[in-house]
mmCIF file of C-alpha atoms and ligand atoms in Angstrom:
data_model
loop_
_atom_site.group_PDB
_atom_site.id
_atom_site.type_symbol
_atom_site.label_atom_id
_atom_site.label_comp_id
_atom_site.label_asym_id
_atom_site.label_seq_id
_atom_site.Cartn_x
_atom_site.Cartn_y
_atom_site.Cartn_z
ATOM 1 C CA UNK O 1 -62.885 15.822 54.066
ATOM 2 C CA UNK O 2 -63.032 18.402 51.591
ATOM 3 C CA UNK O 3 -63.565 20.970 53.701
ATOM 4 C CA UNK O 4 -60.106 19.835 55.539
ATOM 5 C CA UNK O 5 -58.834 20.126 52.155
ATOM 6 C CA UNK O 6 -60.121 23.952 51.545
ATOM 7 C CA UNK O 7 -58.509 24.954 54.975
ATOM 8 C CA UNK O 8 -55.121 23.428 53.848
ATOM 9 C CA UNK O 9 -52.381 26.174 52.566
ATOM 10 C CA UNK O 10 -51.963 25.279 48.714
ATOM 11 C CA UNK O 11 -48.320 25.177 48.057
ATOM 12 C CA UNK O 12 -47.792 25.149 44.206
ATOM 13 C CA UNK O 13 -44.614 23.049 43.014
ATOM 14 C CA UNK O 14 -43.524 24.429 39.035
ATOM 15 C CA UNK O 15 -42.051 22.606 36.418
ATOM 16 C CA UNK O 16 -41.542 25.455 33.949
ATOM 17 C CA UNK O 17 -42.024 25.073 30.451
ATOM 18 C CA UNK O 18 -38.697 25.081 28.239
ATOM 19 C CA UNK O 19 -39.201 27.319 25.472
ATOM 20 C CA UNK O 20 -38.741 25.685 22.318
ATOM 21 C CA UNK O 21 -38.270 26.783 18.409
ATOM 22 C CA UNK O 22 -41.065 26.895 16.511
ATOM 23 C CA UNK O 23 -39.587 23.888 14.318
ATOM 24 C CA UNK O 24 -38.356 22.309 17.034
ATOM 25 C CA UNK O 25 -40.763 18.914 17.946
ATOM 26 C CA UNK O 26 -41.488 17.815 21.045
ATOM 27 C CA UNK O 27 -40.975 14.356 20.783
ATOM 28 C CA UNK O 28 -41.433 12.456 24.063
ATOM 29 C CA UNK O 29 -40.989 13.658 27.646
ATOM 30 C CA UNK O 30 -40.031 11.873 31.439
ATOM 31 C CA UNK O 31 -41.374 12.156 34.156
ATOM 32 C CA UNK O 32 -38.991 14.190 36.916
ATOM 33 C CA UNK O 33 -38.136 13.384 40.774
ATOM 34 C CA UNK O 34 -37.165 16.822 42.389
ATOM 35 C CA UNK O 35 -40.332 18.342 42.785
ATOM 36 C CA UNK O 36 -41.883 14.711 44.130
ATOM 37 C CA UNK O 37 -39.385 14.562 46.608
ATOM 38 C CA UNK O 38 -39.638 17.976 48.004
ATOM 39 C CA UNK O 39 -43.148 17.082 47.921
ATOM 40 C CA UNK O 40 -42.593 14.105 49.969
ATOM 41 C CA UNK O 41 -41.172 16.575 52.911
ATOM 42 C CA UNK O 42 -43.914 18.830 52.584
ATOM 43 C CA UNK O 43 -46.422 18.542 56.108
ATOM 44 C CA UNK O 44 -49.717 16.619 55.362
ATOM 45 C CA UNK O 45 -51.201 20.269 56.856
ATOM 46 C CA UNK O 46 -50.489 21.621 53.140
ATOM 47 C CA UNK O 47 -52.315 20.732 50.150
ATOM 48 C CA UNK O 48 -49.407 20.335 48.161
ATOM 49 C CA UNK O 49 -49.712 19.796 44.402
ATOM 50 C CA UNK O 50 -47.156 19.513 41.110
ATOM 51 C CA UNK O 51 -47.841 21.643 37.709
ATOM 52 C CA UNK O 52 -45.523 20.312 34.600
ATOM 53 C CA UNK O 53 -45.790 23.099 32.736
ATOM 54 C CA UNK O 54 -44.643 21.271 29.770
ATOM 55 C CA UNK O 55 -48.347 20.042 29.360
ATOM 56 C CA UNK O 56 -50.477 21.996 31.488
ATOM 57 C CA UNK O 57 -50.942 25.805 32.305
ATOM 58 C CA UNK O 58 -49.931 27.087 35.698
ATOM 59 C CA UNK O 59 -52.989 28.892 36.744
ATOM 60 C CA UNK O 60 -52.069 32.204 38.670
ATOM 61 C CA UNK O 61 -55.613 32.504 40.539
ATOM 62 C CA UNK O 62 -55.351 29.265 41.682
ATOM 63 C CA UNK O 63 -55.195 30.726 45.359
ATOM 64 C CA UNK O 64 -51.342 29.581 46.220
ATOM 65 C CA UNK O 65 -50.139 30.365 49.672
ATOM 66 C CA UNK O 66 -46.188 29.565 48.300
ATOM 67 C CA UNK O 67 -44.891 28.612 45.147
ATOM 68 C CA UNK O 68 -41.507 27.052 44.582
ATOM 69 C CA UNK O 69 -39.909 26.791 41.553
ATOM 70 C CA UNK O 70 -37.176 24.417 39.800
ATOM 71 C CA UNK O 71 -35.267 24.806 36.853
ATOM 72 C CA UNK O 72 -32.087 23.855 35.242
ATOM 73 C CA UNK O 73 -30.209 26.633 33.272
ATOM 74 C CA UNK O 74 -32.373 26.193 29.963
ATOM 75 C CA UNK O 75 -35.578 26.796 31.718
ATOM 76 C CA UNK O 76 -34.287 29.516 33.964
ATOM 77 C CA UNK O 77 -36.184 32.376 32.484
ATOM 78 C CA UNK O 78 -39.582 31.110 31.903
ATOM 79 C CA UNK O 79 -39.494 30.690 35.701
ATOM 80 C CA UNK O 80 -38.645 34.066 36.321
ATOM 81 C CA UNK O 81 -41.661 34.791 34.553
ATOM 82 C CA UNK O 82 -43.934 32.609 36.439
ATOM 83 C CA UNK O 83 -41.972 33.879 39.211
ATOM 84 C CA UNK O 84 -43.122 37.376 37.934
ATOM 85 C CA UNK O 85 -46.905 36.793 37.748
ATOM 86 C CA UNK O 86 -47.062 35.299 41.028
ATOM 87 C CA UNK O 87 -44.865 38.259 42.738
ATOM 88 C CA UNK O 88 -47.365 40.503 40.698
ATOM 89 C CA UNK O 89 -50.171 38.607 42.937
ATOM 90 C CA UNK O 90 -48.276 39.147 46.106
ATOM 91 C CA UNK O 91 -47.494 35.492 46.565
ATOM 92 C CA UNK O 92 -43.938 34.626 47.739
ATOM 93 C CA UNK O 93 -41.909 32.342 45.495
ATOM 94 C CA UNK O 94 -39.475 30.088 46.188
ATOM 95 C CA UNK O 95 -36.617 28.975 44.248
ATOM 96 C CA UNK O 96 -34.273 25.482 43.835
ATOM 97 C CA UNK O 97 -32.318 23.789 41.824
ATOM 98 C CA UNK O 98 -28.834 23.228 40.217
ATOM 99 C CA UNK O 99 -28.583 26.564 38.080
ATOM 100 C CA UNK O 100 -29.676 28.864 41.107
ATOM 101 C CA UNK O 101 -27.688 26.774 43.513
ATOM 102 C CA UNK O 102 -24.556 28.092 40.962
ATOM 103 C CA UNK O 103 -26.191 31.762 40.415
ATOM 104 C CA UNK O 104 -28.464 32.593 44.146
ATOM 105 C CA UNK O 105 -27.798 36.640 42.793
ATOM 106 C CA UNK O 106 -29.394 35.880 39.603
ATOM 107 C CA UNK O 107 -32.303 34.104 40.977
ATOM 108 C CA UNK O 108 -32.875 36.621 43.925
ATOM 109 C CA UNK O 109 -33.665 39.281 41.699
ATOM 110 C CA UNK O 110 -36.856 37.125 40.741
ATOM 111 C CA UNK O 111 -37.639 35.742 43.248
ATOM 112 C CA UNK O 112 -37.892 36.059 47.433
ATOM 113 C CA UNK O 113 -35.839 32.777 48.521
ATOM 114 C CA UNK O 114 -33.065 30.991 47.316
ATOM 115 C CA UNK O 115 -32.004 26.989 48.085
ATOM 116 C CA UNK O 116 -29.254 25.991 47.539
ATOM 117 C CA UNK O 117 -28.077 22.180 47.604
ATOM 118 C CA UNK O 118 -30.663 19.800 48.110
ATOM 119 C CA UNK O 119 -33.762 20.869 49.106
ATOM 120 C CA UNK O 120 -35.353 17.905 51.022
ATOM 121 C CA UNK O 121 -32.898 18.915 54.317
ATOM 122 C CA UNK O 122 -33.811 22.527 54.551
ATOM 123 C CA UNK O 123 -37.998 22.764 53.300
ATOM 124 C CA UNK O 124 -39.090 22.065 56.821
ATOM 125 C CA UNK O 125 -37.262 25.416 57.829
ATOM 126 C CA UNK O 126 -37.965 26.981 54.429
ATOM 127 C CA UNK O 127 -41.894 26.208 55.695
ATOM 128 C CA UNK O 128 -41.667 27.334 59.325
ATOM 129 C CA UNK O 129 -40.092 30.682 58.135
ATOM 130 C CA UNK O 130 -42.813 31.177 55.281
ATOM 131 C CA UNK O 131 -45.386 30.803 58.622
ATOM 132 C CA UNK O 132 -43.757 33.448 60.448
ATOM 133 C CA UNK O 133 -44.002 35.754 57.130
ATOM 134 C CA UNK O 134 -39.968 35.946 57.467
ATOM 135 C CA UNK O 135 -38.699 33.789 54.787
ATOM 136 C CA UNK O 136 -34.697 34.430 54.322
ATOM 137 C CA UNK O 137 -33.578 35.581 51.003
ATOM 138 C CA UNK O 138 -31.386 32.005 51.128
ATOM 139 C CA UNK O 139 -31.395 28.571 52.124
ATOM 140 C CA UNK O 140 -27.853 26.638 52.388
ATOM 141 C CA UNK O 141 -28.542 23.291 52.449
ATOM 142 C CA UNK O 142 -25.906 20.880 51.580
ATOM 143 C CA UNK O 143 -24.789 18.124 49.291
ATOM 144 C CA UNK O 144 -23.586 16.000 51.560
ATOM 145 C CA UNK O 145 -26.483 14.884 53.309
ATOM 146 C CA UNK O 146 -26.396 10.741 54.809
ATOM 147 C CA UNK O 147 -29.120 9.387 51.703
ATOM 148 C CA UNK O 148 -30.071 6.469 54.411
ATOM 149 C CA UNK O 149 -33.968 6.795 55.120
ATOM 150 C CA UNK O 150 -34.703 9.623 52.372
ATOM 151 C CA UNK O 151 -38.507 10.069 51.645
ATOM 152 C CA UNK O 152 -39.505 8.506 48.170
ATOM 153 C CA UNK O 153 -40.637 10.639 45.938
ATOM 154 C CA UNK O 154 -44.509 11.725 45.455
ATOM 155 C CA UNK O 155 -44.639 9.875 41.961
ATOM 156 C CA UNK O 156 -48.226 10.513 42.921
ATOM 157 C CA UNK O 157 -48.627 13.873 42.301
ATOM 158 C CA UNK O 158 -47.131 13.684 38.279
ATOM 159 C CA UNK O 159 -49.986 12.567 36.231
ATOM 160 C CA UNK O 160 -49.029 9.796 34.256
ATOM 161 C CA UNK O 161 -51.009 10.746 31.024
ATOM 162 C CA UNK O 162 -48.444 13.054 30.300
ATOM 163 C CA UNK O 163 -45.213 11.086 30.159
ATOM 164 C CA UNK O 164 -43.300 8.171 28.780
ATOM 165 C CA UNK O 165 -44.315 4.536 30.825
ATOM 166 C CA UNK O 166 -41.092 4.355 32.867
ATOM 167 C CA UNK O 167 -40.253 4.731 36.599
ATOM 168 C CA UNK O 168 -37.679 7.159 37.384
ATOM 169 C CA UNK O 169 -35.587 6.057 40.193
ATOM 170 C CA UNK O 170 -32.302 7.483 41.840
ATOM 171 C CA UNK O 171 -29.882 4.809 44.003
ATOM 172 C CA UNK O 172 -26.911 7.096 44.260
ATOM 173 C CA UNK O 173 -25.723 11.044 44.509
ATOM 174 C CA UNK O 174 -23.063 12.520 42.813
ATOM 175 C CA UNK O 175 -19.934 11.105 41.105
ATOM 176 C CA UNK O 176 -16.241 10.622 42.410
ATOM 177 C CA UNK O 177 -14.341 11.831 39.703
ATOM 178 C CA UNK O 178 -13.268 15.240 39.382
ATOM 179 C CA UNK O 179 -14.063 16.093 35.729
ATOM 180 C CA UNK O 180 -13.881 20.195 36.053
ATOM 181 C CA UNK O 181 -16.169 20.381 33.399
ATOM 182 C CA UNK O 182 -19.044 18.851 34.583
ATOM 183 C CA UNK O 183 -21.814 20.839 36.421
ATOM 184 C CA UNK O 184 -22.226 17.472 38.616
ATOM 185 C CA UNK O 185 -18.967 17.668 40.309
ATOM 186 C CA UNK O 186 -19.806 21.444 41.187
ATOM 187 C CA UNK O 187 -23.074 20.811 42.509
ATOM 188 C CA UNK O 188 -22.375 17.716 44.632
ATOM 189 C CA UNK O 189 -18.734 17.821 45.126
ATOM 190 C CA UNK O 190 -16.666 14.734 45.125
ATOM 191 C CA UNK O 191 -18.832 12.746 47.369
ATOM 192 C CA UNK O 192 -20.522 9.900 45.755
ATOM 193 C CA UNK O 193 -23.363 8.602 48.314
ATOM 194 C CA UNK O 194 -25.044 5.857 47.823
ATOM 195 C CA UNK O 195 -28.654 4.923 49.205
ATOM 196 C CA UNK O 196 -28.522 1.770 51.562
ATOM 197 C CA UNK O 197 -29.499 -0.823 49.098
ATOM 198 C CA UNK O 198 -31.958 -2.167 51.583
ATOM 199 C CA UNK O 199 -34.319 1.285 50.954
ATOM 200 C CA UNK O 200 -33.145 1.046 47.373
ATOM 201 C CA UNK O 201 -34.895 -2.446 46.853
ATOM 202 C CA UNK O 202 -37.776 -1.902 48.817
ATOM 203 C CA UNK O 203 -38.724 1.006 47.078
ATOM 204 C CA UNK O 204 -38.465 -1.423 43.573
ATOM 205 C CA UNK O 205 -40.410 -3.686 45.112
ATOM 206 C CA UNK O 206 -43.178 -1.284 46.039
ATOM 207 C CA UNK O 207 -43.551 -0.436 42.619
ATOM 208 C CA UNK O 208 -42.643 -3.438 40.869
ATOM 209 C CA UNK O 209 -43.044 -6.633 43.031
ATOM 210 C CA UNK O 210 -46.379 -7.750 44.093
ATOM 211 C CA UNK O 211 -48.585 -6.292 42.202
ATOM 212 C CA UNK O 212 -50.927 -7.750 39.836
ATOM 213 C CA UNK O 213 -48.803 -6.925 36.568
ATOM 214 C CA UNK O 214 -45.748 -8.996 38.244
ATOM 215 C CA UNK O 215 -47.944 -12.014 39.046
ATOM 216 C CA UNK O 216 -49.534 -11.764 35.492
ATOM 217 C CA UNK O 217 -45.892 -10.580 33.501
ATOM 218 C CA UNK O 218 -44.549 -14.262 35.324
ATOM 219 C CA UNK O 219 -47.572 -16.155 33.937
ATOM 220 C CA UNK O 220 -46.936 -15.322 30.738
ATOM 221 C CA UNK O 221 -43.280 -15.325 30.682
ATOM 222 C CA UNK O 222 -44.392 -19.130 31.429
ATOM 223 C CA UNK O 223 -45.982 -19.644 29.021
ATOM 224 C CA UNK O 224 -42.997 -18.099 26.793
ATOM 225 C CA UNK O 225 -44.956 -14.515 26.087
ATOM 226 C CA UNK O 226 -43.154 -11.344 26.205
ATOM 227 C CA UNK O 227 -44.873 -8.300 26.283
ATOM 228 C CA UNK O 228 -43.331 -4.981 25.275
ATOM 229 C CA UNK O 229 -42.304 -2.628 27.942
ATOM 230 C CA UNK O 230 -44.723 0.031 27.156
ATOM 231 C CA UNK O 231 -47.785 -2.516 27.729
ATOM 232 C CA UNK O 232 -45.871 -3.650 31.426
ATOM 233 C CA UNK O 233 -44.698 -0.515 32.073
ATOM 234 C CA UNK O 234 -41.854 -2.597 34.127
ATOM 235 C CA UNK O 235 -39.253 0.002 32.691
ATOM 236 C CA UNK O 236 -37.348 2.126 35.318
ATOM 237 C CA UNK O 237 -35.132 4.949 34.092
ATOM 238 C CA UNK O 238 -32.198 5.785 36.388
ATOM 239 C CA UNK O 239 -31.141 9.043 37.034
ATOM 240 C CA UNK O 240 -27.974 8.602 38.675
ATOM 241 C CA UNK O 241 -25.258 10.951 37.490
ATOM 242 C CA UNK O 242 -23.238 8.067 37.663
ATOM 243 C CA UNK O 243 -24.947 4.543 38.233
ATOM 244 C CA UNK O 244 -21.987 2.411 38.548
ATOM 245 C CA UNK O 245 -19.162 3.771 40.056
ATOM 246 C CA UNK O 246 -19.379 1.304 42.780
ATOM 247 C CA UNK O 247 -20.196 -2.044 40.805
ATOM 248 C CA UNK O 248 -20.693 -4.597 43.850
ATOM 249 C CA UNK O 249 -23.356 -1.901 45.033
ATOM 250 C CA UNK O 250 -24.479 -2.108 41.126
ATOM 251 C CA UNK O 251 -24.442 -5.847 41.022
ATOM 252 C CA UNK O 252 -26.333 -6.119 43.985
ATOM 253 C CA UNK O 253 -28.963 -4.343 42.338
ATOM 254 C CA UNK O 254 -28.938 -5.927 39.047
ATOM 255 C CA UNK O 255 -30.182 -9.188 41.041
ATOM 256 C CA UNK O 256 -33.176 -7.473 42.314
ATOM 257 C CA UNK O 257 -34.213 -6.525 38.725
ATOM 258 C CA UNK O 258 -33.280 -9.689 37.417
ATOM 259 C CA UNK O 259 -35.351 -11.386 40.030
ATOM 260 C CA UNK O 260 -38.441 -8.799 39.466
ATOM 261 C CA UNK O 261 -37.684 -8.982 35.841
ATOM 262 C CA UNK O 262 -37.956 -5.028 35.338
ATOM 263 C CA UNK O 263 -36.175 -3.622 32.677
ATOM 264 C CA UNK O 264 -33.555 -0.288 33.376
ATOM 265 C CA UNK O 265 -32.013 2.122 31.837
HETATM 266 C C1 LIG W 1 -31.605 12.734 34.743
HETATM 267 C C2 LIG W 1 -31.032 13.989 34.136
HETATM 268 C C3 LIG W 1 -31.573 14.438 32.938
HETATM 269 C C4 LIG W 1 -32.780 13.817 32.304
HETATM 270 C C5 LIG W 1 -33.988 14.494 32.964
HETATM 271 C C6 LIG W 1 -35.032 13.542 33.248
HETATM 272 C C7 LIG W 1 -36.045 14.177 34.135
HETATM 273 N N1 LIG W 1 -37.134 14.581 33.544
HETATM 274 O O1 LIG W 1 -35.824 14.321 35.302
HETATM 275 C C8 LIG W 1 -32.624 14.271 30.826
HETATM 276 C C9 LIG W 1 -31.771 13.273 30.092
HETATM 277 C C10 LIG W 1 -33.921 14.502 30.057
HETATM 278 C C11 LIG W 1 -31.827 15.543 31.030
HETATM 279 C C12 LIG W 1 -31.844 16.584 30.164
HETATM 280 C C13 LIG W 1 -31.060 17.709 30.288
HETATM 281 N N2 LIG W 1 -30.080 17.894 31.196
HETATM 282 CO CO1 LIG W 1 -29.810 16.734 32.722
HETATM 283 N N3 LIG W 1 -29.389 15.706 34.217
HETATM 284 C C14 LIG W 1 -29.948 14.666 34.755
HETATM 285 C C15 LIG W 1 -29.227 14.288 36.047
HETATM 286 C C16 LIG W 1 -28.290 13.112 35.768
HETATM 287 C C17 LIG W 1 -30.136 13.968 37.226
HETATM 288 C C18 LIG W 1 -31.180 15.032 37.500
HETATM 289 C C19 LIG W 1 -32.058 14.578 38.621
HETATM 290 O O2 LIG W 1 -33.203 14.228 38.438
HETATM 291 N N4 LIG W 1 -31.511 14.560 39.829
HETATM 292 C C20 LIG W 1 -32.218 14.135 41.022
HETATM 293 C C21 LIG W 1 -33.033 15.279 41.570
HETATM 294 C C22 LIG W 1 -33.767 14.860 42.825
HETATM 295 O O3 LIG W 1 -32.091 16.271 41.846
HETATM 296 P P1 LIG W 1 -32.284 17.800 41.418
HETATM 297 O O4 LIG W 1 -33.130 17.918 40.216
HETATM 298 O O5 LIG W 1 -30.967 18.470 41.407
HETATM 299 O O6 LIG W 1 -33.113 18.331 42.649
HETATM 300 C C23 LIG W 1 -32.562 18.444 43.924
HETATM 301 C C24 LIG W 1 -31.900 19.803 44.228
HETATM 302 O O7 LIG W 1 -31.373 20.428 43.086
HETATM 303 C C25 LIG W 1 -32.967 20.590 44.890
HETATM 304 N N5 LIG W 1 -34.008 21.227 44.104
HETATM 305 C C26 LIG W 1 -34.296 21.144 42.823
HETATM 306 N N6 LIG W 1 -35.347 21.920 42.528
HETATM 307 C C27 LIG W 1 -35.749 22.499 43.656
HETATM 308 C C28 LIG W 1 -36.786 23.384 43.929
HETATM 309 C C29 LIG W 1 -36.969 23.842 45.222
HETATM 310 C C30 LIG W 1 -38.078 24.800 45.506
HETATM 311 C C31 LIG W 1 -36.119 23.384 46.262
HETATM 312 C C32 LIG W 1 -36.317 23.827 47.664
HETATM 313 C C33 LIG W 1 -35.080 22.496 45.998
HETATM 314 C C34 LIG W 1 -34.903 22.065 44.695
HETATM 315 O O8 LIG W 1 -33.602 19.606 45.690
HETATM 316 C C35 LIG W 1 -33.729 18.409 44.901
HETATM 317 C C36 LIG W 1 -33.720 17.217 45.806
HETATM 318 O O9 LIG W 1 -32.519 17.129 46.509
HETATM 319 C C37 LIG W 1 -28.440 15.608 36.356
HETATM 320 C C38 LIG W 1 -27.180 15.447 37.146
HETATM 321 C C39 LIG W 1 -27.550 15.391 38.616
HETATM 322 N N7 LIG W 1 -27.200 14.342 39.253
HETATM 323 O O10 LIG W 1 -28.190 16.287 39.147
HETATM 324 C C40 LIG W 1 -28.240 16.199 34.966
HETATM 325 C C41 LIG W 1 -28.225 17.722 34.843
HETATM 326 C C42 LIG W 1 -29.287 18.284 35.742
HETATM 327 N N8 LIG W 1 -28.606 17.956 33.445
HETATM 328 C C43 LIG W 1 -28.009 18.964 32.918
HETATM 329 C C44 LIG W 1 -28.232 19.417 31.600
HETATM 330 C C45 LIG W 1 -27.262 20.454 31.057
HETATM 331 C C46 LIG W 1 -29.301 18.945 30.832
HETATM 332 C C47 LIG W 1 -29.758 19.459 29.470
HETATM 333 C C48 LIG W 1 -29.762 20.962 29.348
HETATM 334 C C49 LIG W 1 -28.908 18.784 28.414
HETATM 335 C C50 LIG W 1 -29.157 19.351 26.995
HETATM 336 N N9 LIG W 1 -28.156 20.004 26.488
HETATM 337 O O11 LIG W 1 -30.227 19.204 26.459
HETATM 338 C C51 LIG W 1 -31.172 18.871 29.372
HETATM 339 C C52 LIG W 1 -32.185 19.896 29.920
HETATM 340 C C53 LIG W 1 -33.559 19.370 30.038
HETATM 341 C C54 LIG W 1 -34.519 20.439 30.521
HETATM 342 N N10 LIG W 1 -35.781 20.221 30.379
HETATM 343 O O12 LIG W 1 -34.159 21.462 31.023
HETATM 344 C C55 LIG W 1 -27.063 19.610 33.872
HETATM 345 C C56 LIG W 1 -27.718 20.903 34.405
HETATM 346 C C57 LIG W 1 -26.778 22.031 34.506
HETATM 347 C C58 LIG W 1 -27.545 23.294 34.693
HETATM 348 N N11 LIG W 1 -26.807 24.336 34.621
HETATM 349 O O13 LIG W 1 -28.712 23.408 34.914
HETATM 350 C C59 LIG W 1 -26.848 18.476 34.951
HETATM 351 C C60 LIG W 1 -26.557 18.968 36.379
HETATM 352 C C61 LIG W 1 -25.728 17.548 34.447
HETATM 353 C C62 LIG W 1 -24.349 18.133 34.429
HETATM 354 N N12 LIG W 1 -23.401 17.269 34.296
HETATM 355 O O14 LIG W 1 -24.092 19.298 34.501
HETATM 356 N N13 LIG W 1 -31.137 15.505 32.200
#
């Protein structure tokens, strides 16, 4: 088996570091979904694997075959950096994300590819191009992709030592209003999708339902103990821009984590 694994092509997913003041603290930090679902797209043939940069050190010699990057606009030049160091090493680097979806010429001088939109709906071509040794300078994806059987994300791959004890879970893209200011509405555009509830649930319910901590949370419950979140971890964080914007879809989701008894936020 491990041998399998050594044949595999490592692709190397970054989180870059945000650089901080020297006073500033680092108080807590969340776990993240865009890497873990590009993750979820990636072929079983590649060994694919997530650094958070925010606790752990991206090591250069690690062998990568591709590395792709994300970053909002704060974290855009440390990944030009790492995008640097790999470049220096002669591996090709990949790049995603709202703030080079808004700025591909800004990101192309760093870096060989550009995706723009969501990156779950182009990665298989992204990867077929990066076999042939011909990867294109940019990737238009889209924004307004049917969310209806989407992979779940690779929570797998984050290691959990490292973050708060929530879930972070997305139900819905985008947001119908048309604020001009918001970086949201340029991204996405004015199409608010919404994941069939169906997948929505299921997915809750893989993480949430049967499992031992349920059984055991509703025992105690009985007996009129509550524990606090951080011991059930039953906490899930949504990252909606917008959770509610349709509130019978919202309401029909409430009942699910009422009935699991998970907490949200
Ligand atoms: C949840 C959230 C947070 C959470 C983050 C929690 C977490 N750890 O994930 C918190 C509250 C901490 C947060 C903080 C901030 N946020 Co915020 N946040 C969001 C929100 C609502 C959802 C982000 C999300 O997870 N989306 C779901 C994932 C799956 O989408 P995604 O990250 O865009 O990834 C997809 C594509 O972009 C693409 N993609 C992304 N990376 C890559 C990489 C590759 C290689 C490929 C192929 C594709 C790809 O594919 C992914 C899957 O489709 C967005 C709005 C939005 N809906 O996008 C704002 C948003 C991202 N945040 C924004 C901002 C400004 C911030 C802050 C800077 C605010 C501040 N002033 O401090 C900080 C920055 C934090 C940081 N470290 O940089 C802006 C970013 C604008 C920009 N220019 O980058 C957004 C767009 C909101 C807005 N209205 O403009 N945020």
């Amino acid at each position: 088996m491990d041998k399998l694994m050594d044949k595999k092509k490592k692709i190397l997913l970054v989180s870059p570091a945000r650089q901080r003041d020297k006073n500033e603290d680092f108080v807590f930090k969340m776990p993240f979904l865009n890497l873990p679902y590009l993750a979820a797209v990636t072929p079983a043939d590649y060994d694919v694997s997530i650094v958070d940069e925010e606790h752990e050190q991206v090591d250069f010699e690690a062998g990568a075959s591709l590395v792709a990057l994300s970053a909002q606009t704060p974290v855009a030049p440390r990944a030009y950096q790492i995008a640097k160091q790999f470049k220096m090493r002669g591996t090709p680097v990949v790049m995603g994300g709202v703030h080079v979806s808004t700025l591909p010429d800004e990101a192309l001088k760093h870096v060989d590819s550009v995706i723009i939109g969501e990156g779950e709906f182009v990665w298989k071509e992204v990867l077929e191009d990066f076999e042939k040794g011909h990867l294109k300078s940019v990737y238009k994806s889209g924004t307004d992709y049917d969310l209806a059987g989407l992979s779940w994300p690779r929570r797998d791959l984050l290691n959990p030592k490292f973050y708060i004890p929530l879930t972070m879970l997305e139900t819905t893209r985008g947001c119908p209003h048309k604020c001009d200011f918001c970086g949201v509405s340029r991204f996405f555009g004015h199409h608010y999708r919404k994941r069939p509830l169906e997948e929505v649930v299921n997915e809750i319910q893989s993480i949430f339902g049967n499992g031992f901590r349920h059984r055991f949370n509703h025992y105690l419950s009985k007996l009129g103990i509550d524990l606090p979140y951080f011991i059930e971890r039953r906490l899930i964080y949504f990252i909606d821009s917008n959770f509610a914007a349709d509130q019978a879809y919202t309401r029909e989701l409430m009942k699910t984590l009422a009935e699991l008894d998970v907490l949200w936020w």
